[in-house]
Amino acid sequence: GQQVMQIPQYQHVQEGEDFTTYCNSSTTLSNIQWYKQRPGGHPVFLIQLVKSGEVKKQKRLTFQFGEAKKNSSLHITATQTTDVGTYFCAGRNTGFQKLVFGTGTRLLVSP
Amino acid sequence: GAVVSQHPSWVICKSGTSVKIECRSLDFQATTMFWYRQFPKQSLMLMATSNEGSKATYEQGVEKDKFLINHASLTLSTLTVTSAHPEDSSFYICSAEGGSGGAGETQYFGPGTRLLVL
């Protein structure tokens, strides 16, 4: 079945450093979504990418969808302690409703 | 907009009892709801897809007789964990989407229900 892997599993950075998580799907996706889950919380939708090669920005966050629509990345510039949490990508195959969540990347930011 | 609620947020029960979790879309009609389970420090695993007025579609390895799903209205889906055992202890999260479920649909997640079976 479809698998969505993320690397790294865990990253610990100092406040102000940049952070990137990479998402790779075993199958071509119709779209990809990114979520953030704070410790003890539930996933919160961040963004959806649909087009091949698409790049979207939200303040310090930059999201990219690969040309082949099988991979994606989330880059955070100048991390802040409020960025702490686990970031999940979630992909959807063409014609299917369900989202397949990636393995997640847990980010810890030290002040 | 697009608020999804879950009730209860926490439940502790004895082994062998059944637990019902409600998922409601508060300000939109959800033609499709999804139920996920998340173990500590792991990703969300889809359990089943629930369409209003029809039987749920369960993912491989999920026992439909153990995890009963009912989606009787466009704003409410319920998950009943029957004869719960300690290994069923987990974080159960629902999500809801409206519309036709096409490629552009966003899933809105509920706050989750933490189940502890003693």
PDB file of C-alpha atoms in Angstrom:
ATOM      1  CA  GLY A   1       0.000   0.000   0.000  1.00  0.00           C
ATOM      2  CA  GLN A   2       0.887   3.638  -0.176  1.00  0.00           C
ATOM      3  CA  GLN A   3       3.567   4.799   2.212  1.00  0.00           C
ATOM      4  CA  VAL A   4       4.521   8.328   3.143  1.00  0.00           C
ATOM      5  CA  MET A   5       7.834   8.764   4.889  1.00  0.00           C
ATOM      6  CA  GLN A   6       9.249  11.851   6.500  1.00  0.00           C
ATOM      7  CA  ILE A   7      12.798  12.720   7.459  1.00  0.00           C
ATOM      8  CA  PRO A   8      14.156  13.501   9.878  1.00  0.00           C
ATOM      9  CA  GLN A   9      12.122  11.809  12.593  1.00  0.00           C
ATOM     10  CA  TYR A  10      13.291  14.340  15.118  1.00  0.00           C
ATOM     11  CA  GLN A  11      15.243  17.575  15.110  1.00  0.00           C
ATOM     12  CA  HIS A  12      16.396  19.785  17.918  1.00  0.00           C
ATOM     13  CA  VAL A  13      17.441  23.307  16.950  1.00  0.00           C
ATOM     14  CA  GLN A  14      18.373  26.524  18.675  1.00  0.00           C
ATOM     15  CA  GLU A  15      15.938  29.373  18.335  1.00  0.00           C
ATOM     16  CA  GLY A  16      16.769  31.343  15.201  1.00  0.00           C
ATOM     17  CA  GLU A  17      18.084  28.358  13.247  1.00  0.00           C
ATOM     18  CA  ASP A  18      16.322  27.101  10.155  1.00  0.00           C
ATOM     19  CA  PHE A  19      14.492  23.767   9.940  1.00  0.00           C
ATOM     20  CA  THR A  20      13.397  21.577   7.047  1.00  0.00           C
ATOM     21  CA  THR A  21      11.352  18.394   6.956  1.00  0.00           C
ATOM     22  CA  TYR A  22      11.069  16.250   3.857  1.00  0.00           C
ATOM     23  CA  CYS A  23       8.133  14.115   2.832  1.00  0.00           C
ATOM     24  CA  ASN A  24       8.318  11.268   0.304  1.00  0.00           C
ATOM     25  CA  SER A  25       5.455   9.224  -1.047  1.00  0.00           C
ATOM     26  CA  SER A  26       5.713   5.809  -2.660  1.00  0.00           C
ATOM     27  CA  THR A  27       2.991   6.843  -5.115  1.00  0.00           C
ATOM     28  CA  THR A  28       2.127   9.957  -7.099  1.00  0.00           C
ATOM     29  CA  LEU A  29      -0.196  12.256  -5.191  1.00  0.00           C
ATOM     30  CA  SER A  30      -3.072  14.425  -6.346  1.00  0.00           C
ATOM     31  CA  ASN A  31      -2.385  16.829  -3.513  1.00  0.00           C
ATOM     32  CA  ILE A  32      -0.465  17.077  -0.290  1.00  0.00           C
ATOM     33  CA  GLN A  33      -1.394  18.728   2.959  1.00  0.00           C
ATOM     34  CA  TRP A  34       0.693  19.749   5.924  1.00  0.00           C
ATOM     35  CA  TYR A  35      -0.385  19.676   9.542  1.00  0.00           C
ATOM     36  CA  LYS A  36       1.146  20.744  12.829  1.00  0.00           C
ATOM     37  CA  GLN A  37       0.416  18.920  16.052  1.00  0.00           C
ATOM     38  CA  ARG A  38       1.455  20.484  19.307  1.00  0.00           C
ATOM     39  CA  PRO A  39       2.282  18.151  22.209  1.00  0.00           C
ATOM     40  CA  GLY A  40      -0.988  16.875  23.635  1.00  0.00           C
ATOM     41  CA  GLY A  41      -2.988  18.477  20.857  1.00  0.00           C
ATOM     42  CA  HIS A  42      -4.611  17.482  17.617  1.00  0.00           C
ATOM     43  CA  PRO A  43      -3.409  18.080  14.054  1.00  0.00           C
ATOM     44  CA  VAL A  44      -4.019  21.574  12.767  1.00  0.00           C
ATOM     45  CA  PHE A  45      -4.198  22.148   9.028  1.00  0.00           C
ATOM     46  CA  LEU A  46      -1.466  24.391   7.684  1.00  0.00           C
ATOM     47  CA  ILE A  47      -1.684  24.288   3.912  1.00  0.00           C
ATOM     48  CA  GLN A  48      -2.545  22.275   0.828  1.00  0.00           C
ATOM     49  CA  LEU A  49      -0.450  22.001  -2.338  1.00  0.00           C
ATOM     50  CA  VAL A  50      -1.991  20.756  -5.549  1.00  0.00           C
ATOM     51  CA  LYS A  51       0.138  21.722  -8.526  1.00  0.00           C
ATOM     52  CA  SER A  52       3.394  20.148  -9.585  1.00  0.00           C
ATOM     53  CA  GLY A  53       6.309  22.322  -8.443  1.00  0.00           C
ATOM     54  CA  GLU A  54       4.044  24.546  -6.382  1.00  0.00           C
ATOM     55  CA  VAL A  55       5.620  26.741  -3.703  1.00  0.00           C
ATOM     56  CA  LYS A  56       3.607  28.484  -1.034  1.00  0.00           C
ATOM     57  CA  LYS A  57       4.686  30.692   1.815  1.00  0.00           C
ATOM     58  CA  GLN A  58       3.125  31.470   5.149  1.00  0.00           C
ATOM     59  CA  LYS A  59       5.260  34.016   6.978  1.00  0.00           C
ATOM     60  CA  ARG A  60       8.379  32.033   7.986  1.00  0.00           C
ATOM     61  CA  LEU A  61       7.089  28.748   6.548  1.00  0.00           C
ATOM     62  CA  THR A  62       7.764  27.713   2.954  1.00  0.00           C
ATOM     63  CA  PHE A  63       6.059  24.681   1.471  1.00  0.00           C
ATOM     64  CA  GLN A  64       7.055  23.005  -1.762  1.00  0.00           C
ATOM     65  CA  PHE A  65       5.493  20.235  -3.850  1.00  0.00           C
ATOM     66  CA  GLY A  66       7.854  18.281  -6.058  1.00  0.00           C
ATOM     67  CA  GLU A  67       7.676  18.254  -9.838  1.00  0.00           C
ATOM     68  CA  ALA A  68       6.769  14.566  -9.864  1.00  0.00           C
ATOM     69  CA  LYS A  69       4.177  15.107  -7.124  1.00  0.00           C
ATOM     70  CA  LYS A  70       5.761  12.424  -4.982  1.00  0.00           C
ATOM     71  CA  ASN A  71       7.623  14.577  -2.519  1.00  0.00           C
ATOM     72  CA  SER A  72       7.232  17.749  -0.565  1.00  0.00           C
ATOM     73  CA  SER A  73       9.101  19.858   1.940  1.00  0.00           C
ATOM     74  CA  LEU A  74       8.407  22.314   4.703  1.00  0.00           C
ATOM     75  CA  HIS A  75      11.066  24.857   5.571  1.00  0.00           C
ATOM     76  CA  ILE A  76      10.906  27.117   8.596  1.00  0.00           C
ATOM     77  CA  THR A  77      13.173  30.151   8.617  1.00  0.00           C
ATOM     78  CA  ALA A  78      14.488  31.437  11.935  1.00  0.00           C
ATOM     79  CA  THR A  79      12.627  29.036  14.197  1.00  0.00           C
ATOM     80  CA  GLN A  80      10.876  30.245  17.318  1.00  0.00           C
ATOM     81  CA  THR A  81       9.910  28.305  20.431  1.00  0.00           C
ATOM     82  CA  THR A  82       6.306  28.486  19.279  1.00  0.00           C
ATOM     83  CA  ASP A  83       7.252  26.291  16.314  1.00  0.00           C
ATOM     84  CA  VAL A  84       7.665  23.299  18.637  1.00  0.00           C
ATOM     85  CA  GLY A  85       5.520  20.333  17.645  1.00  0.00           C
ATOM     86  CA  THR A  86       5.278  17.496  15.191  1.00  0.00           C
ATOM     87  CA  TYR A  87       4.828  18.308  11.540  1.00  0.00           C
ATOM     88  CA  PHE A  88       2.969  15.824   9.393  1.00  0.00           C
ATOM     89  CA  CYS A  89       2.526  15.743   5.678  1.00  0.00           C
ATOM     90  CA  ALA A  90      -0.524  13.909   4.372  1.00  0.00           C
ATOM     91  CA  GLY A  91      -1.028  12.857   0.799  1.00  0.00           C
ATOM     92  CA  ARG A  92      -4.030  11.947  -1.202  1.00  0.00           C
ATOM     93  CA  ASN A  93      -3.981   9.725  -4.277  1.00  0.00           C
ATOM     94  CA  THR A  94      -5.962  10.666  -7.357  1.00  0.00           C
ATOM     95  CA  GLY A  95      -9.540   9.467  -7.081  1.00  0.00           C
ATOM     96  CA  PHE A  96      -9.314   8.585  -3.410  1.00  0.00           C
ATOM     97  CA  GLN A  97     -10.793  10.446  -0.488  1.00  0.00           C
ATOM     98  CA  LYS A  98      -8.511   9.277   2.226  1.00  0.00           C
ATOM     99  CA  LEU A  99      -5.374  10.994   3.381  1.00  0.00           C
ATOM    100  CA  VAL A 100      -2.304   8.980   4.186  1.00  0.00           C
ATOM    101  CA  PHE A 101      -0.273  10.633   6.876  1.00  0.00           C
ATOM    102  CA  GLY A 102       3.470  10.746   6.871  1.00  0.00           C
ATOM    103  CA  THR A 103       5.528   9.454   9.745  1.00  0.00           C
ATOM    104  CA  GLY A 104       5.994  12.971  11.115  1.00  0.00           C
ATOM    105  CA  THR A 105       8.939  15.092  12.152  1.00  0.00           C
ATOM    106  CA  ARG A 106       9.140  16.212  15.736  1.00  0.00           C
ATOM    107  CA  LEU A 107      10.704  19.625  16.158  1.00  0.00           C
ATOM    108  CA  LEU A 108      12.133  20.885  19.411  1.00  0.00           C
ATOM    109  CA  VAL A 109      13.343  24.478  19.634  1.00  0.00           C
ATOM    110  CA  SER A 110      15.531  25.605  22.493  1.00  0.00           C
ATOM    111  CA  PRO A 111      15.567  29.272  23.503  1.00  0.00           C
TER     112      PRO A 111
ATOM    113  CA  GLY B   1     -15.696  28.258  10.376  1.00  0.00           C
ATOM    114  CA  ALA B   2     -15.142  24.520   9.867  1.00  0.00           C
ATOM    115  CA  VAL B   3     -15.173  23.485  13.514  1.00  0.00           C
ATOM    116  CA  VAL B   4     -15.264  19.848  14.500  1.00  0.00           C
ATOM    117  CA  SER B   5     -15.935  18.789  18.059  1.00  0.00           C
ATOM    118  CA  GLN B   6     -15.441  15.487  19.806  1.00  0.00           C
ATOM    119  CA  HIS B   7     -16.930  14.159  22.984  1.00  0.00           C
ATOM    120  CA  PRO B   8     -15.705  13.066  25.400  1.00  0.00           C
ATOM    121  CA  SER B   9     -12.195  14.471  25.381  1.00  0.00           C
ATOM    122  CA  TRP B  10     -11.043  11.963  27.987  1.00  0.00           C
ATOM    123  CA  VAL B  11     -12.395   8.599  28.998  1.00  0.00           C
ATOM    124  CA  ILE B  12     -11.132   5.986  31.425  1.00  0.00           C
ATOM    125  CA  CYS B  13     -12.951   2.692  31.483  1.00  0.00           C
ATOM    126  CA  LYS B  14     -12.611  -0.845  32.739  1.00  0.00           C
ATOM    127  CA  SER B  15     -11.593  -3.642  30.447  1.00  0.00           C
ATOM    128  CA  GLY B  16     -14.596  -5.233  28.772  1.00  0.00           C
ATOM    129  CA  THR B  17     -16.777  -2.152  28.661  1.00  0.00           C
ATOM    130  CA  SER B  18     -17.849  -0.279  25.542  1.00  0.00           C
ATOM    131  CA  VAL B  19     -17.067   3.353  24.881  1.00  0.00           C
ATOM    132  CA  LYS B  20     -18.832   5.668  22.467  1.00  0.00           C
ATOM    133  CA  ILE B  21     -17.089   8.690  20.988  1.00  0.00           C
ATOM    134  CA  GLU B  22     -19.015  11.405  19.162  1.00  0.00           C
ATOM    135  CA  CYS B  23     -17.707  13.561  16.359  1.00  0.00           C
ATOM    136  CA  ARG B  24     -19.713  16.590  15.254  1.00  0.00           C
ATOM    137  CA  SER B  25     -19.226  19.152  12.536  1.00  0.00           C
ATOM    138  CA  LEU B  26     -20.539  22.316  14.119  1.00  0.00           C
ATOM    139  CA  ASP B  27     -20.867  24.761  11.274  1.00  0.00           C
ATOM    140  CA  PHE B  28     -20.892  22.702   8.118  1.00  0.00           C
ATOM    141  CA  GLN B  29     -22.382  19.517   6.772  1.00  0.00           C
ATOM    142  CA  ALA B  30     -19.880  16.709   6.572  1.00  0.00           C
ATOM    143  CA  THR B  31     -20.641  14.185   3.883  1.00  0.00           C
ATOM    144  CA  THR B  32     -17.570  12.246   4.908  1.00  0.00           C
ATOM    145  CA  MET B  33     -15.939  11.750   8.267  1.00  0.00           C
ATOM    146  CA  PHE B  34     -12.764   9.890   9.036  1.00  0.00           C
ATOM    147  CA  TRP B  35     -11.647   8.129  12.185  1.00  0.00           C
ATOM    148  CA  TYR B  36      -7.990   7.929  13.071  1.00  0.00           C
ATOM    149  CA  ARG B  37      -6.043   6.372  15.892  1.00  0.00           C
ATOM    150  CA  GLN B  38      -2.739   7.701  17.136  1.00  0.00           C
ATOM    151  CA  PHE B  39      -0.438   5.901  19.555  1.00  0.00           C
ATOM    152  CA  PRO B  40       2.146   7.921  21.505  1.00  0.00           C
ATOM    153  CA  LYS B  41       4.847   9.431  19.334  1.00  0.00           C
ATOM    154  CA  GLN B  42       3.410   7.825  16.227  1.00  0.00           C
ATOM    155  CA  SER B  43       1.573   9.089  13.196  1.00  0.00           C
ATOM    156  CA  LEU B  44      -2.145   9.100  12.606  1.00  0.00           C
ATOM    157  CA  MET B  45      -3.459   5.824  11.254  1.00  0.00           C
ATOM    158  CA  LEU B  46      -6.735   5.876   9.399  1.00  0.00           C
ATOM    159  CA  MET B  47      -9.208   3.386  10.834  1.00  0.00           C
ATOM    160  CA  ALA B  48     -12.240   3.970   8.679  1.00  0.00           C
ATOM    161  CA  THR B  49     -14.013   6.314   6.323  1.00  0.00           C
ATOM    162  CA  SER B  50     -17.594   7.101   7.164  1.00  0.00           C
ATOM    163  CA  ASN B  51     -20.093   8.423   4.639  1.00  0.00           C
ATOM    164  CA  GLU B  52     -23.451   9.694   5.790  1.00  0.00           C
ATOM    165  CA  GLY B  53     -26.188   7.141   5.411  1.00  0.00           C
ATOM    166  CA  SER B  54     -23.970   4.271   4.336  1.00  0.00           C
ATOM    167  CA  LYS B  55     -21.714   1.700   5.918  1.00  0.00           C
ATOM    168  CA  ALA B  56     -18.239   2.724   6.892  1.00  0.00           C
ATOM    169  CA  THR B  57     -15.237   1.570   4.911  1.00  0.00           C
ATOM    170  CA  TYR B  58     -12.650   0.079   7.215  1.00  0.00           C
ATOM    171  CA  GLU B  59      -8.933  -0.005   6.611  1.00  0.00           C
ATOM    172  CA  GLN B  60      -7.137  -3.296   6.446  1.00  0.00           C
ATOM    173  CA  GLY B  61      -6.539  -4.755   9.878  1.00  0.00           C
ATOM    174  CA  VAL B  62      -9.265  -2.765  11.619  1.00  0.00           C
ATOM    175  CA  GLU B  63     -11.982  -4.974  13.087  1.00  0.00           C
ATOM    176  CA  LYS B  64     -15.358  -3.641  12.058  1.00  0.00           C
ATOM    177  CA  ASP B  65     -17.141  -5.558  14.786  1.00  0.00           C
ATOM    178  CA  LYS B  66     -14.922  -4.052  17.428  1.00  0.00           C
ATOM    179  CA  PHE B  67     -14.962  -0.481  16.169  1.00  0.00           C
ATOM    180  CA  LEU B  68     -18.562   0.300  15.278  1.00  0.00           C
ATOM    181  CA  ILE B  69     -19.071   3.441  13.261  1.00  0.00           C
ATOM    182  CA  ASN B  70     -22.366   5.157  12.684  1.00  0.00           C
ATOM    183  CA  HIS B  71     -22.820   8.246  10.524  1.00  0.00           C
ATOM    184  CA  ALA B  72     -26.520   8.863  10.816  1.00  0.00           C
ATOM    185  CA  SER B  73     -26.566  12.542   9.959  1.00  0.00           C
ATOM    186  CA  LEU B  74     -24.494  15.080   8.076  1.00  0.00           C
ATOM    187  CA  THR B  75     -23.168  16.515  11.313  1.00  0.00           C
ATOM    188  CA  LEU B  76     -22.618  13.495  13.529  1.00  0.00           C
ATOM    189  CA  SER B  77     -20.558  10.342  13.400  1.00  0.00           C
ATOM    190  CA  THR B  78     -19.958   8.013  16.315  1.00  0.00           C
ATOM    191  CA  LEU B  79     -17.263   5.460  17.011  1.00  0.00           C
ATOM    192  CA  THR B  80     -18.004   2.760  19.561  1.00  0.00           C
ATOM    193  CA  VAL B  81     -15.123   0.729  20.891  1.00  0.00           C
ATOM    194  CA  THR B  82     -16.770  -2.500  21.968  1.00  0.00           C
ATOM    195  CA  SER B  83     -15.380  -4.665  24.760  1.00  0.00           C
ATOM    196  CA  ALA B  84     -12.406  -2.388  25.143  1.00  0.00           C
ATOM    197  CA  HIS B  85      -9.085  -3.820  26.282  1.00  0.00           C
ATOM    198  CA  PRO B  86      -5.898  -2.104  27.466  1.00  0.00           C
ATOM    199  CA  GLU B  87      -4.359  -2.374  23.997  1.00  0.00           C
ATOM    200  CA  ASP B  88      -7.190  -0.185  22.689  1.00  0.00           C
ATOM    201  CA  SER B  89      -5.902   2.686  24.803  1.00  0.00           C
ATOM    202  CA  SER B  90      -5.028   5.410  22.343  1.00  0.00           C
ATOM    203  CA  PHE B  91      -5.827   8.871  21.043  1.00  0.00           C
ATOM    204  CA  TYR B  92      -8.833   8.694  18.715  1.00  0.00           C
ATOM    205  CA  ILE B  93      -9.277  11.613  16.334  1.00  0.00           C
ATOM    206  CA  CYS B  94     -12.024  12.279  13.862  1.00  0.00           C
ATOM    207  CA  SER B  95     -11.989  14.579  10.897  1.00  0.00           C
ATOM    208  CA  ALA B  96     -14.697  15.861   8.641  1.00  0.00           C
ATOM    209  CA  GLU B  97     -14.924  17.212   5.158  1.00  0.00           C
ATOM    210  CA  GLY B  98     -17.816  18.553   3.180  1.00  0.00           C
ATOM    211  CA  GLY B  99     -18.540  18.607  -0.514  1.00  0.00           C
ATOM    212  CA  SER B 100     -17.830  15.798  -2.903  1.00  0.00           C
ATOM    213  CA  GLY B 101     -14.606  14.592  -1.355  1.00  0.00           C
ATOM    214  CA  GLY B 102     -12.619  15.508  -4.386  1.00  0.00           C
ATOM    215  CA  ALA B 103      -8.951  16.298  -4.664  1.00  0.00           C
ATOM    216  CA  GLY B 104      -9.329  19.755  -3.183  1.00  0.00           C
ATOM    217  CA  GLU B 105     -11.102  18.890   0.035  1.00  0.00           C
ATOM    218  CA  THR B 106      -9.600  19.815   3.352  1.00  0.00           C
ATOM    219  CA  GLN B 107     -10.130  17.647   6.386  1.00  0.00           C
ATOM    220  CA  TYR B 108     -10.878  19.474   9.610  1.00  0.00           C
ATOM    221  CA  PHE B 109      -9.846  17.607  12.703  1.00  0.00           C
ATOM    222  CA  GLY B 110     -11.594  17.300  16.012  1.00  0.00           C
ATOM    223  CA  PRO B 111      -9.660  17.796  19.246  1.00  0.00           C
ATOM    224  CA  GLY B 112      -9.406  14.062  19.816  1.00  0.00           C
ATOM    225  CA  THR B 113     -10.457  11.651  22.538  1.00  0.00           C
ATOM    226  CA  ARG B 114      -7.952  10.014  24.826  1.00  0.00           C
ATOM    227  CA  LEU B 115      -9.057   6.548  25.827  1.00  0.00           C
ATOM    228  CA  LEU B 116      -7.464   4.685  28.715  1.00  0.00           C
ATOM    229  CA  VAL B 117      -8.628   1.152  29.340  1.00  0.00           C
ATOM    230  CA  LEU B 118      -7.669  -0.276  32.696  1.00  0.00           C
TER     231      LEU B 118
END
